[in-house]
PDB file of C-alpha atoms and ligand atoms in Angstrom:
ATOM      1  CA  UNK Z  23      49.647  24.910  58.113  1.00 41.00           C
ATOM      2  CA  UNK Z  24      52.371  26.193  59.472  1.00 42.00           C
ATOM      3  CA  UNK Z  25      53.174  30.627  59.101  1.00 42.00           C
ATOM      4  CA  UNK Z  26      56.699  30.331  57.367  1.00 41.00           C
ATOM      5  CA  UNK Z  27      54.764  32.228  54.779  1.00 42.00           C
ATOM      6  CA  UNK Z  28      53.754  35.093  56.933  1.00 41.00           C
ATOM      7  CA  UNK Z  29      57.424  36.165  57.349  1.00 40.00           C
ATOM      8  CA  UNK Z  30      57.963  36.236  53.379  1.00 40.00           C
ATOM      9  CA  UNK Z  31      57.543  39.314  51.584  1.00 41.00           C
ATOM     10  CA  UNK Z  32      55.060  38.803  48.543  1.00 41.00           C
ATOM     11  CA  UNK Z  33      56.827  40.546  45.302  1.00 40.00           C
ATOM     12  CA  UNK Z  34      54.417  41.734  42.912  1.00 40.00           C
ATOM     13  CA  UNK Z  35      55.599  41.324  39.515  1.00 39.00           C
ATOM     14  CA  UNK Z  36      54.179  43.189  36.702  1.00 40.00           C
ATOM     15  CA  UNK Z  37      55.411  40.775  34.275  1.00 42.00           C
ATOM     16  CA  UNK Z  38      54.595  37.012  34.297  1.00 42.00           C
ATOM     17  CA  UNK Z  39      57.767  34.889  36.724  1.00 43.00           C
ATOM     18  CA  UNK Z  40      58.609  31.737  34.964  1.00 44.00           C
ATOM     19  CA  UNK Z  41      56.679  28.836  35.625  1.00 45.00           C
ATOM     20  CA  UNK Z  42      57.633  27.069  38.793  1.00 44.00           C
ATOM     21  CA  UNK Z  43      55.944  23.685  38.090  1.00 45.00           C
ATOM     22  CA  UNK Z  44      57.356  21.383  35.718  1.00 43.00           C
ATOM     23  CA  UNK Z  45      55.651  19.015  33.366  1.00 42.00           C
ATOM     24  CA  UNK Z  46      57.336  15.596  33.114  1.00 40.00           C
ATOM     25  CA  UNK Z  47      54.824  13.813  31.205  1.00 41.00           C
ATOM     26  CA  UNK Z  48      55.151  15.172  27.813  1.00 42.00           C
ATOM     27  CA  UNK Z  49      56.700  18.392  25.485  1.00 42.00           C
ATOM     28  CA  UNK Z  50      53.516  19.423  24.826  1.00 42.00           C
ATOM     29  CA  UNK Z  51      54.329  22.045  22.216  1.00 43.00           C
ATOM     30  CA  UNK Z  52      56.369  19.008  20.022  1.00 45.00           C
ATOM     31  CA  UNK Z  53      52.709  17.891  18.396  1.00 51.00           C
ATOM     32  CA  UNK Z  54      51.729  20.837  16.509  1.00 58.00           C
ATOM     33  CA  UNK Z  55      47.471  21.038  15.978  1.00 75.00           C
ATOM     34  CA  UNK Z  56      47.145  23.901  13.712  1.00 82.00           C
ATOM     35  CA  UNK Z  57      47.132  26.379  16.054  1.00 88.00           C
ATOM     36  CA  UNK Z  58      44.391  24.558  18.088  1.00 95.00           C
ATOM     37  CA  UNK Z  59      45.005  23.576  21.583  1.00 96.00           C
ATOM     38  CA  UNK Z  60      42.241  20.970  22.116  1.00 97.00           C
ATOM     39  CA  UNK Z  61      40.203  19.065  19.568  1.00 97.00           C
ATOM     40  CA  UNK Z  62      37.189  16.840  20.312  1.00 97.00           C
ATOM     41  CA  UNK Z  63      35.402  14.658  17.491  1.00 97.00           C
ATOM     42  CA  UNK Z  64      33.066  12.466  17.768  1.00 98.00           C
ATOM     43  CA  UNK Z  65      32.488  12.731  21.641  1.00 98.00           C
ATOM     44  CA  UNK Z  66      29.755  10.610  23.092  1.00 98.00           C
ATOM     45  CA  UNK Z  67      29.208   9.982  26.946  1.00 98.00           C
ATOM     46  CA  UNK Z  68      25.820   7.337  27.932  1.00 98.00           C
ATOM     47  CA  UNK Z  69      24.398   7.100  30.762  1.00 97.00           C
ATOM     48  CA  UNK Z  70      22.763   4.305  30.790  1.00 94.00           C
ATOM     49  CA  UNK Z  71      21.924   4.403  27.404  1.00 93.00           C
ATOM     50  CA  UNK Z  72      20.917   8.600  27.662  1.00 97.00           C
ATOM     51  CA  UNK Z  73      23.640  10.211  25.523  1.00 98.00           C
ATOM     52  CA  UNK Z  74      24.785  13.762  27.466  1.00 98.00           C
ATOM     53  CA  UNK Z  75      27.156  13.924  25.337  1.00 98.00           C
ATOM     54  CA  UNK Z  76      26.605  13.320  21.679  1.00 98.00           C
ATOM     55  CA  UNK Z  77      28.698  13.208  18.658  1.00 98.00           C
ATOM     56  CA  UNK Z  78      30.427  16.695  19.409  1.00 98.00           C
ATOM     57  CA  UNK Z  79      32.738  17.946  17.082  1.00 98.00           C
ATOM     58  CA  UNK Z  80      34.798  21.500  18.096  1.00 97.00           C
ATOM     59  CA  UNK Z  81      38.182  22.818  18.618  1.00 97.00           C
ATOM     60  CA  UNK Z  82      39.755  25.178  20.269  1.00 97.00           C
ATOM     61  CA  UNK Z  83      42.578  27.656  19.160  1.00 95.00           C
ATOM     62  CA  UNK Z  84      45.356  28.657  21.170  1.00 94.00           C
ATOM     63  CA  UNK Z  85      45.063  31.763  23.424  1.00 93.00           C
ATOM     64  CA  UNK Z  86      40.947  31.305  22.908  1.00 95.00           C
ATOM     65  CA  UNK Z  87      38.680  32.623  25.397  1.00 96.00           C
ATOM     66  CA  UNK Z  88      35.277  30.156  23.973  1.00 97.00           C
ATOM     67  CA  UNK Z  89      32.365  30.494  25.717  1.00 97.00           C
ATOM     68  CA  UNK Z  90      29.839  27.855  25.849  1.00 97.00           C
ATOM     69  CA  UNK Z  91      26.313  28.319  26.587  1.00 95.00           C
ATOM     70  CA  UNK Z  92      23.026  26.184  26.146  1.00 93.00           C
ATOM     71  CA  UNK Z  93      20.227  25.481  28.178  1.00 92.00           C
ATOM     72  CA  UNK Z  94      19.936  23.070  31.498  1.00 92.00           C
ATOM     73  CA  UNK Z  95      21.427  19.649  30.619  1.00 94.00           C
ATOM     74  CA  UNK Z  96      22.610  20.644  27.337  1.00 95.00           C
ATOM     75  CA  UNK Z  97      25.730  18.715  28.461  1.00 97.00           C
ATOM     76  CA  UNK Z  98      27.998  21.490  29.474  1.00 97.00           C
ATOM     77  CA  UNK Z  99      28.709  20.511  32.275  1.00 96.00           C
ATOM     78  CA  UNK Z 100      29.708  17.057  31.399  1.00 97.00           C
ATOM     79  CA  UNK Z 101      31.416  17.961  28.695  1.00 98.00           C
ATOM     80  CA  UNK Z 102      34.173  19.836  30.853  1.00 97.00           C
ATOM     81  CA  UNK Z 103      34.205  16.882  33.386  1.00 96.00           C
ATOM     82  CA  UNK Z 104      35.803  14.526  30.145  1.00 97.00           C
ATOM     83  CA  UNK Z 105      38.291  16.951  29.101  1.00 97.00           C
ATOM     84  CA  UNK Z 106      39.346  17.158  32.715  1.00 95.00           C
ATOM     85  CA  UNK Z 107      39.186  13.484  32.905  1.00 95.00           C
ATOM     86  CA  UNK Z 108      35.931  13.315  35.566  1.00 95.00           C
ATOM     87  CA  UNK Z 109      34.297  11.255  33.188  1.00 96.00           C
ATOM     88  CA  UNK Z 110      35.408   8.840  31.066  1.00 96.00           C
ATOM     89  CA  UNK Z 111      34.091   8.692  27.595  1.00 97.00           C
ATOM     90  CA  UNK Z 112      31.968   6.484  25.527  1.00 97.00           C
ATOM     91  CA  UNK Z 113      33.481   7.263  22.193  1.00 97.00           C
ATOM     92  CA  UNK Z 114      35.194   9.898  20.324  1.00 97.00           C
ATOM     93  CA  UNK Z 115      38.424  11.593  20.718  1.00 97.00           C
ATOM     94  CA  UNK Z 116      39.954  14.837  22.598  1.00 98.00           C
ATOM     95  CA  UNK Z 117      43.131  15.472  21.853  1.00 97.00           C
ATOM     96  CA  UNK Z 118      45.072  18.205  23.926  1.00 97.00           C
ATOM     97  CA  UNK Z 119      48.114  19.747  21.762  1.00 93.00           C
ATOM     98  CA  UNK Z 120      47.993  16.008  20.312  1.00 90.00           C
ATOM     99  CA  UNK Z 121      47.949  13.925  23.127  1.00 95.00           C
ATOM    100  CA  UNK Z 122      44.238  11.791  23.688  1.00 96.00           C
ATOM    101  CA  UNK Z 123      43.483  12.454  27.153  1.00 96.00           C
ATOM    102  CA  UNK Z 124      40.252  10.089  26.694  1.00 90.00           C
ATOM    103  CA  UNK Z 125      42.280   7.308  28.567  1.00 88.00           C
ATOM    104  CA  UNK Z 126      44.389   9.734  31.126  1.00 94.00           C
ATOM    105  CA  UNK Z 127      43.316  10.305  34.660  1.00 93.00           C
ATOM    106  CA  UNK Z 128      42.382  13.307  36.444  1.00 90.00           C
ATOM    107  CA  UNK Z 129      45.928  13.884  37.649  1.00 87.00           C
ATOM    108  CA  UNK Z 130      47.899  12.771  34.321  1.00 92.00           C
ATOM    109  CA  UNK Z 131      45.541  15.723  32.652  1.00 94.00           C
ATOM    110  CA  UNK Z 132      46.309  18.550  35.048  1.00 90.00           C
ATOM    111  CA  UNK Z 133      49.790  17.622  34.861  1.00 88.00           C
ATOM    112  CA  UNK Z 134      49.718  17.961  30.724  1.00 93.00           C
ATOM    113  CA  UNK Z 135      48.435  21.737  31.863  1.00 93.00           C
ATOM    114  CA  UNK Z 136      44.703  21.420  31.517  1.00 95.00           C
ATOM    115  CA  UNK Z 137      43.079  22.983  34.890  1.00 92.00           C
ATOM    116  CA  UNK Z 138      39.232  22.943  35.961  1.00 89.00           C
ATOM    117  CA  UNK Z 139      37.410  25.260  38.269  1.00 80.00           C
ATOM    118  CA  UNK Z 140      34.176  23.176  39.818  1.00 68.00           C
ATOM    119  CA  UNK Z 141      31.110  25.135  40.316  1.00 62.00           C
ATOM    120  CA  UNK Z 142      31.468  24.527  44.171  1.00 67.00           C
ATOM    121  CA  UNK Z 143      34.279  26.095  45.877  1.00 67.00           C
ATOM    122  CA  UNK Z 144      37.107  24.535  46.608  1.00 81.00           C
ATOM    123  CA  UNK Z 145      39.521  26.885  48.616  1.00 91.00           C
ATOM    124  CA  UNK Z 146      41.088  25.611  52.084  1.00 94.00           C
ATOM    125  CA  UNK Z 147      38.457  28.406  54.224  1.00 96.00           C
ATOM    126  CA  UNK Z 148      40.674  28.237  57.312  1.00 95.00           C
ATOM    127  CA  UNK Z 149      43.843  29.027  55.542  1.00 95.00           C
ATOM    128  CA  UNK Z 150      44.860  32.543  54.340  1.00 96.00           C
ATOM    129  CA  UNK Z 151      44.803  33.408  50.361  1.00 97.00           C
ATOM    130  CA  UNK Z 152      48.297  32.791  49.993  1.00 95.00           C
ATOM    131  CA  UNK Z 153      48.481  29.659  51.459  1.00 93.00           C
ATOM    132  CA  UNK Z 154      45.686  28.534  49.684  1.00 94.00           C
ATOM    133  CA  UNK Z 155      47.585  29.538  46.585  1.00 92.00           C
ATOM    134  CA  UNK Z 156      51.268  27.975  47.893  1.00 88.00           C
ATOM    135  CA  UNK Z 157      49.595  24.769  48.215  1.00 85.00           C
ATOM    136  CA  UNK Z 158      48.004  24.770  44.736  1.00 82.00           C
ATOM    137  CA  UNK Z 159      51.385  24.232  43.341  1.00 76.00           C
ATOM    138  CA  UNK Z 160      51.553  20.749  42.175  1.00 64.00           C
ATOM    139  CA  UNK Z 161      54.915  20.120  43.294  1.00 60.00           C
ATOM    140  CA  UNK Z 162      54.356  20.984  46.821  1.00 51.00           C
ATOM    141  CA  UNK Z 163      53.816  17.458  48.073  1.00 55.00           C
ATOM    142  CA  UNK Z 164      55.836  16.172  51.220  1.00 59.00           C
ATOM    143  CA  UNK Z 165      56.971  18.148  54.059  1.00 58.00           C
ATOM    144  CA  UNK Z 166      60.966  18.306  52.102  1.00 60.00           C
ATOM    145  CA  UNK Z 167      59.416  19.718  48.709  1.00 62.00           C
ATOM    146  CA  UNK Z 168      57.164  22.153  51.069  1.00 60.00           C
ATOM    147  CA  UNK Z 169      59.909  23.652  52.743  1.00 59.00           C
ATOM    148  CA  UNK Z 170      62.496  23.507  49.624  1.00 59.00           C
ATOM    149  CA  UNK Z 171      59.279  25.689  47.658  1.00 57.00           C
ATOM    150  CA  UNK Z 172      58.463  27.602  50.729  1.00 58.00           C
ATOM    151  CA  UNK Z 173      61.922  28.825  50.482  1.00 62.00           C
ATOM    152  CA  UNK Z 174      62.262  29.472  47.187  1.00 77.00           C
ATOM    153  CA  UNK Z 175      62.113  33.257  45.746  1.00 79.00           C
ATOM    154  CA  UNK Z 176      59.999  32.260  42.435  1.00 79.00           C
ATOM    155  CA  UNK Z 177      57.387  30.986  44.514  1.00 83.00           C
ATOM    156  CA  UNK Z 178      56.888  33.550  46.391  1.00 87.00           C
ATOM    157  CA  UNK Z 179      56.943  36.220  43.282  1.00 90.00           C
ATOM    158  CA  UNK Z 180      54.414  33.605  41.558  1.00 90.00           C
ATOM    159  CA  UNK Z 181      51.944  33.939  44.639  1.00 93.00           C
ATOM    160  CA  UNK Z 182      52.549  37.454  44.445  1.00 95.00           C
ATOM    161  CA  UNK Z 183      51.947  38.059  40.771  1.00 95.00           C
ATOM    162  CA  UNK Z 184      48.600  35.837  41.097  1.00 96.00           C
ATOM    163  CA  UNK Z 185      47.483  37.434  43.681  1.00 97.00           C
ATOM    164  CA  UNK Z 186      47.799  40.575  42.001  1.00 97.00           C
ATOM    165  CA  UNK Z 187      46.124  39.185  38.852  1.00 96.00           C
ATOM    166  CA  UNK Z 188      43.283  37.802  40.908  1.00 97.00           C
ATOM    167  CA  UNK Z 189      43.008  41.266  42.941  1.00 97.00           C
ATOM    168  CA  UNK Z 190      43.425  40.170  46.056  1.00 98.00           C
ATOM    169  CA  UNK Z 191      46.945  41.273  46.674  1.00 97.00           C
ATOM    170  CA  UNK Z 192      45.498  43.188  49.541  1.00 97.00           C
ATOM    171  CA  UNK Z 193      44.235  40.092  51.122  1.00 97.00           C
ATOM    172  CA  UNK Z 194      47.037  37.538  51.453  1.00 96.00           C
ATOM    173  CA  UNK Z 195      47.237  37.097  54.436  1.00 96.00           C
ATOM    174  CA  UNK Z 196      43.258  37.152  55.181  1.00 97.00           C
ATOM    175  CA  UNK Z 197      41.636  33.656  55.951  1.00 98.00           C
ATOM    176  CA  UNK Z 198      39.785  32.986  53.043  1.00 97.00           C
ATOM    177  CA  UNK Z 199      36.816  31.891  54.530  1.00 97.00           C
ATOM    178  CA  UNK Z 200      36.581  35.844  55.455  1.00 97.00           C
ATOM    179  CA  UNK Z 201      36.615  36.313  51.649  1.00 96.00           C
ATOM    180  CA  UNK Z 202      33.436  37.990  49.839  1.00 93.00           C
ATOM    181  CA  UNK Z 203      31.562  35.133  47.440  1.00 90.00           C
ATOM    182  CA  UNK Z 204      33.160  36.868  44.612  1.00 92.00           C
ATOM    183  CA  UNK Z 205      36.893  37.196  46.213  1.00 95.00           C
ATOM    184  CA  UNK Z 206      36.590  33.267  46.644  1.00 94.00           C
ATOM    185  CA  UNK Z 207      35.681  32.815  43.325  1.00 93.00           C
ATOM    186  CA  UNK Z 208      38.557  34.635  42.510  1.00 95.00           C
ATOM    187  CA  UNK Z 209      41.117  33.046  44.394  1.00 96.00           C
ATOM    188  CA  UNK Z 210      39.561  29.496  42.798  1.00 93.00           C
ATOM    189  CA  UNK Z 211      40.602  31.270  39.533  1.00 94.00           C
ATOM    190  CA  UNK Z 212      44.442  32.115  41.281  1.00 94.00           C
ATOM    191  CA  UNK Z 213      44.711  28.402  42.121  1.00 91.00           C
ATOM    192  CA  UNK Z 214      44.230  27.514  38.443  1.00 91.00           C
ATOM    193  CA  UNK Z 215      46.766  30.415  37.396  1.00 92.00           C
ATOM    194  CA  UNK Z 216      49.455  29.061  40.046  1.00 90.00           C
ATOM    195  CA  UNK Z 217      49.375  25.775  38.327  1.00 85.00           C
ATOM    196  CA  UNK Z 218      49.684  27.361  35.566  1.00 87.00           C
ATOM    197  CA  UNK Z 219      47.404  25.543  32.960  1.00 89.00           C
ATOM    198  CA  UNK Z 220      47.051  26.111  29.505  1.00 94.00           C
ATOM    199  CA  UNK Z 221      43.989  25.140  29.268  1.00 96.00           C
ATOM    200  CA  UNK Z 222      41.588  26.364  31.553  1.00 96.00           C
ATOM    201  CA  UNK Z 223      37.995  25.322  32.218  1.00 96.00           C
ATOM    202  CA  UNK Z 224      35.844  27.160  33.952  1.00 95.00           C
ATOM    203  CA  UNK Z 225      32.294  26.398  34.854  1.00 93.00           C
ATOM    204  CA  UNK Z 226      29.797  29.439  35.331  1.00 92.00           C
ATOM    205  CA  UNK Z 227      32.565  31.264  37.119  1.00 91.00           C
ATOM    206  CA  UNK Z 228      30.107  34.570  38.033  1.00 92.00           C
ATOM    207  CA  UNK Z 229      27.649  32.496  39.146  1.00 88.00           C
ATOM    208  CA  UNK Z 230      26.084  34.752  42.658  1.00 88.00           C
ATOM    209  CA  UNK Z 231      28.299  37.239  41.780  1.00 91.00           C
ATOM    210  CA  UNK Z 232      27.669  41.300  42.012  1.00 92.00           C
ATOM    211  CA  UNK Z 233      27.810  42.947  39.054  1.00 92.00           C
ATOM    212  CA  UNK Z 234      30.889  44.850  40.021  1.00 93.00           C
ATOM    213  CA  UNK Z 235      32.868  41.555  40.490  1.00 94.00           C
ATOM    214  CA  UNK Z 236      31.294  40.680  37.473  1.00 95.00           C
ATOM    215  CA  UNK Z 237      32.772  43.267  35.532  1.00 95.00           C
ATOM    216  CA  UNK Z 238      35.773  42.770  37.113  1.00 96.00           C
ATOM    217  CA  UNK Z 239      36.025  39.315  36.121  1.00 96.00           C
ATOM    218  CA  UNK Z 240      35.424  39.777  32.424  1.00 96.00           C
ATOM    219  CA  UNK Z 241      38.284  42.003  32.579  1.00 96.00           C
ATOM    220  CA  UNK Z 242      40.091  39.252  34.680  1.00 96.00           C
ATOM    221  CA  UNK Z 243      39.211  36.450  32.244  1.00 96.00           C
ATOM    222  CA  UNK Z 244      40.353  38.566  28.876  1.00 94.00           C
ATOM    223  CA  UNK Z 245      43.541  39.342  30.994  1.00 94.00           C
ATOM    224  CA  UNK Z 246      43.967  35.540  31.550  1.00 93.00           C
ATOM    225  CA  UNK Z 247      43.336  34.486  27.592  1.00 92.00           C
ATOM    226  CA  UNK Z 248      46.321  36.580  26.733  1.00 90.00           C
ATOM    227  CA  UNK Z 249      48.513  33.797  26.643  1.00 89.00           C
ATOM    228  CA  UNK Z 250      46.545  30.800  27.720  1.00 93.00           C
ATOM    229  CA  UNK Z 251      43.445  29.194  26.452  1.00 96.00           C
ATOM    230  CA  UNK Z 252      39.886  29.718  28.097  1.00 97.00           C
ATOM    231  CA  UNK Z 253      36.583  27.681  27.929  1.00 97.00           C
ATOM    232  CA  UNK Z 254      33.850  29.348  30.102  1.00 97.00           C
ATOM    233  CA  UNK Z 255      30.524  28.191  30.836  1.00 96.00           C
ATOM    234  CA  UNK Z 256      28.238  30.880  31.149  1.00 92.00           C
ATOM    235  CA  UNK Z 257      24.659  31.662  30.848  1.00 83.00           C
ATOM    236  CA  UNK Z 258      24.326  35.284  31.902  1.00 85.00           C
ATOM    237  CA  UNK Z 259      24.426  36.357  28.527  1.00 86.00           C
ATOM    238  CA  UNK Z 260      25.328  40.233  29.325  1.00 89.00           C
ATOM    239  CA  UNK Z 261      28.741  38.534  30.977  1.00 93.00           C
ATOM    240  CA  UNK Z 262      28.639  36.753  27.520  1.00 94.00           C
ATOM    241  CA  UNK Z 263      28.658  39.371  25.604  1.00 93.00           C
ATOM    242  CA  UNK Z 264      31.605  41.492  27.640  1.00 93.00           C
ATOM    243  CA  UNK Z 265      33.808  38.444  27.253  1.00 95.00           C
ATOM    244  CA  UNK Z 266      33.155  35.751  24.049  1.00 89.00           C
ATOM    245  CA  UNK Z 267      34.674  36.242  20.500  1.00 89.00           C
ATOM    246  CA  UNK Z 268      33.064  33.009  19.509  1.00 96.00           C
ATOM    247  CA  UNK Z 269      30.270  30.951  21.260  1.00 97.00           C
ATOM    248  CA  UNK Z 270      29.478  27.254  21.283  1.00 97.00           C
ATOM    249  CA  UNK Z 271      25.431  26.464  21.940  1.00 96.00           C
ATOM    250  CA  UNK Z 272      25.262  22.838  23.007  1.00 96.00           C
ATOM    251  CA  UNK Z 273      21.850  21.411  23.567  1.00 95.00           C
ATOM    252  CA  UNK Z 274      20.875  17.857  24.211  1.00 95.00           C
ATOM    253  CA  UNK Z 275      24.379  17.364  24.215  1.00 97.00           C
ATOM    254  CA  UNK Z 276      24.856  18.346  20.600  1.00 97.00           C
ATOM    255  CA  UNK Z 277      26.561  21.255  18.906  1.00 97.00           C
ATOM    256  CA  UNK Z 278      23.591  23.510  18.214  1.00 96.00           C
ATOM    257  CA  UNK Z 279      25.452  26.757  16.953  1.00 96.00           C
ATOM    258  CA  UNK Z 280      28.885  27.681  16.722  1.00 97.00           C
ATOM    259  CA  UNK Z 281      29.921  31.693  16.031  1.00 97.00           C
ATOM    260  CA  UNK Z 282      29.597  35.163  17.744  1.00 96.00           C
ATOM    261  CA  UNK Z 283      27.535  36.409  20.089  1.00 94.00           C
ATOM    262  CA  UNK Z 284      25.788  38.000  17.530  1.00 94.00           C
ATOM    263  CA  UNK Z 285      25.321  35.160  15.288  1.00 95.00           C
ATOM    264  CA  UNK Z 286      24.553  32.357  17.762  1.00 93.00           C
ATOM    265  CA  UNK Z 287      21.799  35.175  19.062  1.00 90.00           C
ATOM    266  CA  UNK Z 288      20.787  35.221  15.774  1.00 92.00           C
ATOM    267  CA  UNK Z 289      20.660  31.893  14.527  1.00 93.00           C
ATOM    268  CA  UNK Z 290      16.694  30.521  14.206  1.00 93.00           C
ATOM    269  CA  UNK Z 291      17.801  26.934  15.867  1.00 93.00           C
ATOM    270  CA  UNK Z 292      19.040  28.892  19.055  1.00 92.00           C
ATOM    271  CA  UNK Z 293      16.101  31.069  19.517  1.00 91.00           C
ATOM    272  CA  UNK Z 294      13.565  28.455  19.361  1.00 91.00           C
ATOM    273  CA  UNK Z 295      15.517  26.029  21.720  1.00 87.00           C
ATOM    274  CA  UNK Z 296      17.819  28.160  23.885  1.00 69.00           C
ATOM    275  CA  UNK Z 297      16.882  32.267  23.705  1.00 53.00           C
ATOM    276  CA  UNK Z 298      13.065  32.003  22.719  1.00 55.00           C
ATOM    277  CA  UNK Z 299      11.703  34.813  24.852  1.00 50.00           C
TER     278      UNK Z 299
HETATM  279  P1  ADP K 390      24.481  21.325  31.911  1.00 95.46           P
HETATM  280  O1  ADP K 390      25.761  21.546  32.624  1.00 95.46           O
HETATM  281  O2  ADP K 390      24.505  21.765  30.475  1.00 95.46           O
HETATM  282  O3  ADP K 390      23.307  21.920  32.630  1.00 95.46           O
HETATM  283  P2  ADP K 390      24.987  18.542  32.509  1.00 95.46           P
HETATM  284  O4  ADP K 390      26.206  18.244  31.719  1.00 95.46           O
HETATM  285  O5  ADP K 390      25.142  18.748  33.958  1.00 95.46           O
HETATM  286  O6  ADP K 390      24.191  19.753  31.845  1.00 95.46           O
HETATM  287  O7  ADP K 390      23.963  17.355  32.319  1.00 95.46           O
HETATM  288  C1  ADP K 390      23.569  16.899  31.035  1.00 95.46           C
HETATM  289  C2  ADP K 390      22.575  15.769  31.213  1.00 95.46           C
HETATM  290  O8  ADP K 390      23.263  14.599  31.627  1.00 95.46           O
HETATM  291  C3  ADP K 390      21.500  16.047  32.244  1.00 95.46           C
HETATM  292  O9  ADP K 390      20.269  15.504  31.775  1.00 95.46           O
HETATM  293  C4  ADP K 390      21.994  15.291  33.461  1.00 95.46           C
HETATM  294  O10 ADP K 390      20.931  14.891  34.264  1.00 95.46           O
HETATM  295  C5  ADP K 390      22.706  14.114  32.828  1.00 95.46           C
HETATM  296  N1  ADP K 390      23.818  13.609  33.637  1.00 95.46           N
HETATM  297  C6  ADP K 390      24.956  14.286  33.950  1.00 95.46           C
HETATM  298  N2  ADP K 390      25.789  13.527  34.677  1.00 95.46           N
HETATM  299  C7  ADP K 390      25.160  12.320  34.821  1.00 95.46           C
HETATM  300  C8  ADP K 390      25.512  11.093  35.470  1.00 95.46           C
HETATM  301  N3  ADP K 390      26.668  10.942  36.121  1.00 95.46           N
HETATM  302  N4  ADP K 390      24.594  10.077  35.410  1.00 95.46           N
HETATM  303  C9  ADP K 390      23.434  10.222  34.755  1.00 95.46           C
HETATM  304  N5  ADP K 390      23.061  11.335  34.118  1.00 95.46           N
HETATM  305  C10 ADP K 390      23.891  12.379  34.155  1.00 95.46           C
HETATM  306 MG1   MG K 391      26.257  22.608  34.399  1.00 95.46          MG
END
């Protein structure tokens, strides 16, 4: 990586820059879902005949923070690797603001704005925080479209306006593999908000964090779901609680119980199989 970025000045915007990437594939606001932003019926993934996935039905609205909880192999995780196009489906459908993505690839689904943050980190350790975030950018593929975005003021007020979303506007120009656990996790978050997807999936994003940076992502995640869509797997349920409207059990890959906190908490099928303590 080159430092043509350590010359630039990082502007911090208070108010969200346009979006800098562009998204050739479709106009995904033409297909109107009733307010919902992804809808999944019937969804069904075998492993060799063991269904992970089975026959789940749920939506989600626009500008919806869900959380989804359940117990070990409840499917959670698989279920966010076939909306992000990791795994392909058996059968069923999920439809993103009306497109199927069941038959899209991994790239294809970013691109309609559907972004995924992996339970291991994926950061570049040996490159600072906002290179990490400059490279995120879709666009920036090939040395001319590097240098033309390098250049280029909205860029640089995106990576500033992340950064300062994220909290690490302090730390731009640190190497992130100097980075706390948390900070990292962060920044994973940043490279999701400089693609700028509508959809964001994130799988147990607190996971070894303090409880300070856990606070501070709660606040970070309800910041983000004004104005895009969230689905969160979590199972600390006190980060639950700070963060879900509504709540999505899954176990054994099916929909166990669907409503809030309070009511999934409440609901007899989830204490026996999920919160029986
Ligand atoms: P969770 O994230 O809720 O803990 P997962 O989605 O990771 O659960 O896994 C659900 C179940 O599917 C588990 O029993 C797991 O072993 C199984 N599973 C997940 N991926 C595969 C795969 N690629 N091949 C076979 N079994 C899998
Ligand atoms: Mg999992």
């Amino acid at each position: 990586m080159d430092n043509a970025l350590a010359s630039t000045s990082f502007a911090v915007a208070s108010e969200r820059p346009e979006s800098t990437t562009a998204r050739p594939l479709v106009n995904a606001k033409s297909t109107p879902m009733n307010g919902k932003i992804l809808s999944i019926e019937a969804l069904t993934v075998s492993f060799d005949g063991f269904k992970a996935v089975d026959g789940l039905d749920m939506s989600i609205d626009e500008n919806e923070l869900r959380v989804v909880i359940g117990p070990n192999g409840a499917g959670k995780t698989t279920l966010l690797d076939m909306i992000c196009g990791k795994t392909k489906p058996t059968s069923g459908s999920i439809r993103f603001r009306g497109t199927e993505l069941g038959k899209l690839s991994d790239y294809q689904i970013v691109r309609l704005g559907v972004g995924r943050k992996f339970q291991t980190p994926s950061i570049y350790e040996d490159l600072t925080v906002a290179e990490n975030l400059e490279i995120s950018i879709p666009q920036v593929h090939g040395v001319w479209a590097s240098i033309f975005f390098r250049r280029s003021k909205e860029v640089r007020e995106r990576i500033g306006y992340v950064a300062e979303e994220i909290m690490l506007k302090d730390h731009l120009r640190m190497k992130s593999g100097k980075l706390s656990h948390g900070q990292k996790q962060w920044l994973e978050i940043g490279l999701l908000l400089m693609q700028d997807s509508d959809l964001m999936l994130l799988d147990e994003p607190v996971a070894g964090m303090s409880p300070r940076e856990r606070e501070e992502t709660a606040e970070l995640l309800k910041r983000i779901a004004n104005g895009k869509s969230l689905v969160v797997i979590e199972h600390d349920m006190d980060f639950v609680r700070s963060i879900a409207k509504k709540v999505t059990v899954l176990h054994q890959g099916r929909l166990l119980s669907e409503g809030s906190v309070e009511e999934v908490q409440n609901d007899p099928r989830v204490i026996e199989v999920y919160l029986g303590h």
